[in-house]
Short mmCIF file of C-alpha atoms in Angstrom, two decimals:
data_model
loop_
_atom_site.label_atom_id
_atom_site.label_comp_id
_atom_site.label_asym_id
_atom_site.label_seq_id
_atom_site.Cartn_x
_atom_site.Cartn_y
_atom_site.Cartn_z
CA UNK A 1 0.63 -24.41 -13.53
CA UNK A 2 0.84 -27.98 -13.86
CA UNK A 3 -1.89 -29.92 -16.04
CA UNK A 4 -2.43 -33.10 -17.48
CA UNK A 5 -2.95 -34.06 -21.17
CA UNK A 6 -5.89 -35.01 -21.15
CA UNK A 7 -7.12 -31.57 -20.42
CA UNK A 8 -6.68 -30.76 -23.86
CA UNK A 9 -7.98 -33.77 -25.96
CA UNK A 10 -10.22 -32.36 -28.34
CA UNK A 11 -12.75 -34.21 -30.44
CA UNK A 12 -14.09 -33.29 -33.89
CA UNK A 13 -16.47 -35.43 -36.08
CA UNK A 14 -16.88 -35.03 -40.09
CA UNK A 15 -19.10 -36.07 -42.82
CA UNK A 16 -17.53 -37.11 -46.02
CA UNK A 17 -19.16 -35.24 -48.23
CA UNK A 18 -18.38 -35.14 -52.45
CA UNK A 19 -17.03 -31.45 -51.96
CA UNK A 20 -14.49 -33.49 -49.98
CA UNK A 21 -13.43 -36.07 -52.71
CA UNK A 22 -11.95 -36.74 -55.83
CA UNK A 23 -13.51 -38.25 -58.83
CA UNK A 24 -13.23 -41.76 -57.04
CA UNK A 25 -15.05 -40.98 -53.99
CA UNK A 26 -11.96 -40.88 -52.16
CA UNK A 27 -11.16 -38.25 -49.23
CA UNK A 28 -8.49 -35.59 -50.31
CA UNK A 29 -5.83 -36.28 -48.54
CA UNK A 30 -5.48 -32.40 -48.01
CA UNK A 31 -8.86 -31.78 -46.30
CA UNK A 32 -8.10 -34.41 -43.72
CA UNK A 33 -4.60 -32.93 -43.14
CA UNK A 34 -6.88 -29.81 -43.12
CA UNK A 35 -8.93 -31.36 -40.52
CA UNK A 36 -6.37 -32.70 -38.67
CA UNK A 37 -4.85 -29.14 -38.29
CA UNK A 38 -7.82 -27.70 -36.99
CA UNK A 39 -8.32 -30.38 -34.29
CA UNK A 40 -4.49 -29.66 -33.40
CA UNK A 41 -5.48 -25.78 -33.23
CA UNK A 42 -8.85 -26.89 -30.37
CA UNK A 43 -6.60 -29.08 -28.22
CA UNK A 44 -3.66 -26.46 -28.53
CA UNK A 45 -6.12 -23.38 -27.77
CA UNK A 46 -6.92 -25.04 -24.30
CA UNK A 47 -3.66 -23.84 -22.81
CA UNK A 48 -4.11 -20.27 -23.62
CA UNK A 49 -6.36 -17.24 -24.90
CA UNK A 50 -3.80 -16.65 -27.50
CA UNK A 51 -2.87 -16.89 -31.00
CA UNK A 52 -1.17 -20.04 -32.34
CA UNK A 53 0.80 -20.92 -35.86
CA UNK A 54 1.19 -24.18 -36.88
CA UNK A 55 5.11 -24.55 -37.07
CA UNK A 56 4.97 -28.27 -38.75
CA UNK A 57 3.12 -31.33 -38.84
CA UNK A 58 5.83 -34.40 -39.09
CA UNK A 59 5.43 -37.46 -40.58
CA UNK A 60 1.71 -37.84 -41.76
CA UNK A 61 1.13 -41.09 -42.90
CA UNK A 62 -2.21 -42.39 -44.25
CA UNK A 63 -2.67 -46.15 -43.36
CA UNK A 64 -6.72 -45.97 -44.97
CA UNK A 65 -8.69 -43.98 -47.06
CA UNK A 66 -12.05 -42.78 -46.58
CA UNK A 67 -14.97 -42.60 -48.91
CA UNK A 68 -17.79 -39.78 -49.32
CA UNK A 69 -20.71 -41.39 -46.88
CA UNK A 70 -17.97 -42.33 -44.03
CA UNK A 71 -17.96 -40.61 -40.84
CA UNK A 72 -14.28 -39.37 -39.77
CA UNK A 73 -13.38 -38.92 -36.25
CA UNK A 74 -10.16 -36.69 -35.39
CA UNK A 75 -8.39 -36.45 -31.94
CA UNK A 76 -6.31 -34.57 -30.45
CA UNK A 77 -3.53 -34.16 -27.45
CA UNK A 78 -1.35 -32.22 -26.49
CA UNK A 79 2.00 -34.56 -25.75
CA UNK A 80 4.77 -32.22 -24.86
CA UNK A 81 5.16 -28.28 -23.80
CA UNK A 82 8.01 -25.99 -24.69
CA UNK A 83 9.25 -21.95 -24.07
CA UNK A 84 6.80 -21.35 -26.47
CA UNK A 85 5.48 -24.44 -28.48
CA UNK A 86 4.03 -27.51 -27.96
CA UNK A 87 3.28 -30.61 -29.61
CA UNK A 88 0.21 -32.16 -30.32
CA UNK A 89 -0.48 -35.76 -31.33
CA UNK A 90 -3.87 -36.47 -33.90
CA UNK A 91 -5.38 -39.59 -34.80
CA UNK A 92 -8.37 -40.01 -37.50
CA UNK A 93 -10.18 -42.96 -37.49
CA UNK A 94 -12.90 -43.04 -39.86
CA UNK A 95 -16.31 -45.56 -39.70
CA UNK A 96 -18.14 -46.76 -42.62
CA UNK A 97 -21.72 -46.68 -41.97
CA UNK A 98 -23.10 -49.38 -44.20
CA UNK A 99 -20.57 -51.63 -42.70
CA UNK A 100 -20.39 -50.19 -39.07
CA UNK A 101 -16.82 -50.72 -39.46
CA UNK A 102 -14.49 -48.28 -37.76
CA UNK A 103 -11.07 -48.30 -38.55
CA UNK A 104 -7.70 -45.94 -38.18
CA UNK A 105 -6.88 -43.70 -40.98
CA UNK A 106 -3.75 -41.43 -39.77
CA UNK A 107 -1.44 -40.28 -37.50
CA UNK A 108 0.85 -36.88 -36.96
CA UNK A 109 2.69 -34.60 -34.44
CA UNK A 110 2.10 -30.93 -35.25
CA UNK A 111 4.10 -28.30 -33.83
CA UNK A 112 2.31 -24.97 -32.59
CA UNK A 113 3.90 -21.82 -31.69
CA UNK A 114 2.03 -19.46 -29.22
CA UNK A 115 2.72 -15.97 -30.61
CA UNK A 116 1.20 -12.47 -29.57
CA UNK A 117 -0.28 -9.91 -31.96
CA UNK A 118 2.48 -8.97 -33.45
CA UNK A 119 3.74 -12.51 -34.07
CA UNK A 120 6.34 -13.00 -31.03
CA UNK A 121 6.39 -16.40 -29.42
CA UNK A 122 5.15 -16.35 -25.91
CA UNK A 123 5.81 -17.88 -23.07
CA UNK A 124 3.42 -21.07 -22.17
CA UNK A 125 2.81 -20.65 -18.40
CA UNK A 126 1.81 -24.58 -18.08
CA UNK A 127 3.60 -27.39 -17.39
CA UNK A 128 2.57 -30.81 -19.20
CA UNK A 129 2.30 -33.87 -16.36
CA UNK A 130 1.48 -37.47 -18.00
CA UNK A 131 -0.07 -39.94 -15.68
CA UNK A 132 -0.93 -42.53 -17.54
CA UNK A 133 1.61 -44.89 -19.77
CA UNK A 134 0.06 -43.82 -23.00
CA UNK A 135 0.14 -40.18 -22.31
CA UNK A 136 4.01 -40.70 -21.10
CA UNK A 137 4.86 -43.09 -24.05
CA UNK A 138 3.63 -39.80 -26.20
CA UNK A 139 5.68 -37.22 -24.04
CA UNK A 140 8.74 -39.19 -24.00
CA UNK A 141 8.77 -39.70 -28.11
CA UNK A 142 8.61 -36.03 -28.50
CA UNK A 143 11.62 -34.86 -26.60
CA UNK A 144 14.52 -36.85 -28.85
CA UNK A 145 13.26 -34.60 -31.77
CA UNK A 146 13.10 -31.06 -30.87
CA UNK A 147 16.20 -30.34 -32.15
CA UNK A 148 15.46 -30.22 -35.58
CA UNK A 149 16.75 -34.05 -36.03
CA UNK A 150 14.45 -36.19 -38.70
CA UNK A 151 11.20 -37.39 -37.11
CA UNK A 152 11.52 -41.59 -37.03
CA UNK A 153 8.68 -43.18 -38.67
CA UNK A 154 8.27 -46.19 -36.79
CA UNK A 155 6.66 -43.89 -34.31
CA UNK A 156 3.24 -43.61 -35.17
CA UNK A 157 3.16 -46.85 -36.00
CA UNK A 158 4.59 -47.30 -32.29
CA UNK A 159 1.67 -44.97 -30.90
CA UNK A 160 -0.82 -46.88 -32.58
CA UNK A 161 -2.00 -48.68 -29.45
CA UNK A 162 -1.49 -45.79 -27.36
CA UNK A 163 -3.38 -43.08 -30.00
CA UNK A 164 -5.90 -40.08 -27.99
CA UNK A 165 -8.91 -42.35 -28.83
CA UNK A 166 -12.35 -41.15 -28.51
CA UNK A 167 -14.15 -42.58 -26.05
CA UNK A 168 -16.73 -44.07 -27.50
CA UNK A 169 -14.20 -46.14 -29.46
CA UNK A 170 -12.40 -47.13 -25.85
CA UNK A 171 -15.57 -48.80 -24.82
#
């Protein structure tokens, strides 16, 4: 079955709260990879009723930090489909509310392995078909890197103009 990506975009919006920050005021870097993870996991889970591992999550670079009192916004794609992985892209992008300034915070590719019960990858029955250039800019990046090979890091600086962007953000 053939779908397109952005059939699995998944959107998920959190309050900076102090339980999330360090003596600063400053966002753990940890709970947004947390985050980030989870909104991987959503986007992932749209391609089947299974369970998923997260393999990896390459090159996560933090270009801003957030503050307890910000709102951060995390999306996710899927960008490429394998036997029985795929690759998701995530973007955060965080808004300070006093300021109504919204502004990007991260980027990643995580890896997620479809597995059954007793932890055997399985088969993805879906095929991944980009229509539009940002969705194939995203699929094409993936494929040079599968085979274990270091993950570049100009390329989420690359993606920046092509990140899964909420749409409210778009308008």
């Amino acid at each position: 079955r053939v779908i397109p990506p952005s059939a699995t975009t998944a959107y998920m919006t959190q309050s900076i709260m102090p339980q999330h920050a360090n003596t600063l005021g400053i966002t753990f870097g940890g709970q947004v990879m947390s985050w980030m993870e989870q909104c991987c996991y959503i986007s992932a889970s749209r391609l089947r009723g299974t369970h998923l591992l997260t393999a990896g999550m390459d090159s996560v670079t933090f270009a801003a930090s957030t503050k307890v009192g910000d709102i951060m916004y995390i999306t996710a794609q899927v960008s490429a489909i394998f036997t029985s992985s795929l690759e998701v892209m995530v973007s955060v992008f965080a808004e300070t509310l006093a300021e109504g300034r919204v502004f990007h915070c991260a980027d990643a590719f995580a890896t997620l392995v479809i597995v059954d019960m007793q932890g055997a990858p399985v088969s993805i029955p879906f095929q991944l078909e980009p229509s539009t250039p940002a969705e194939k800019l995203r699929f094409q990046v993936c494929f040079p890197f599968t085979s274990g090979s270091a993950f570049p890091t100009w390329i989420p600086q690359h993606l920046k103009k092509y990140p899964p962007l909420p749409r409210w953000y778009l308008e």
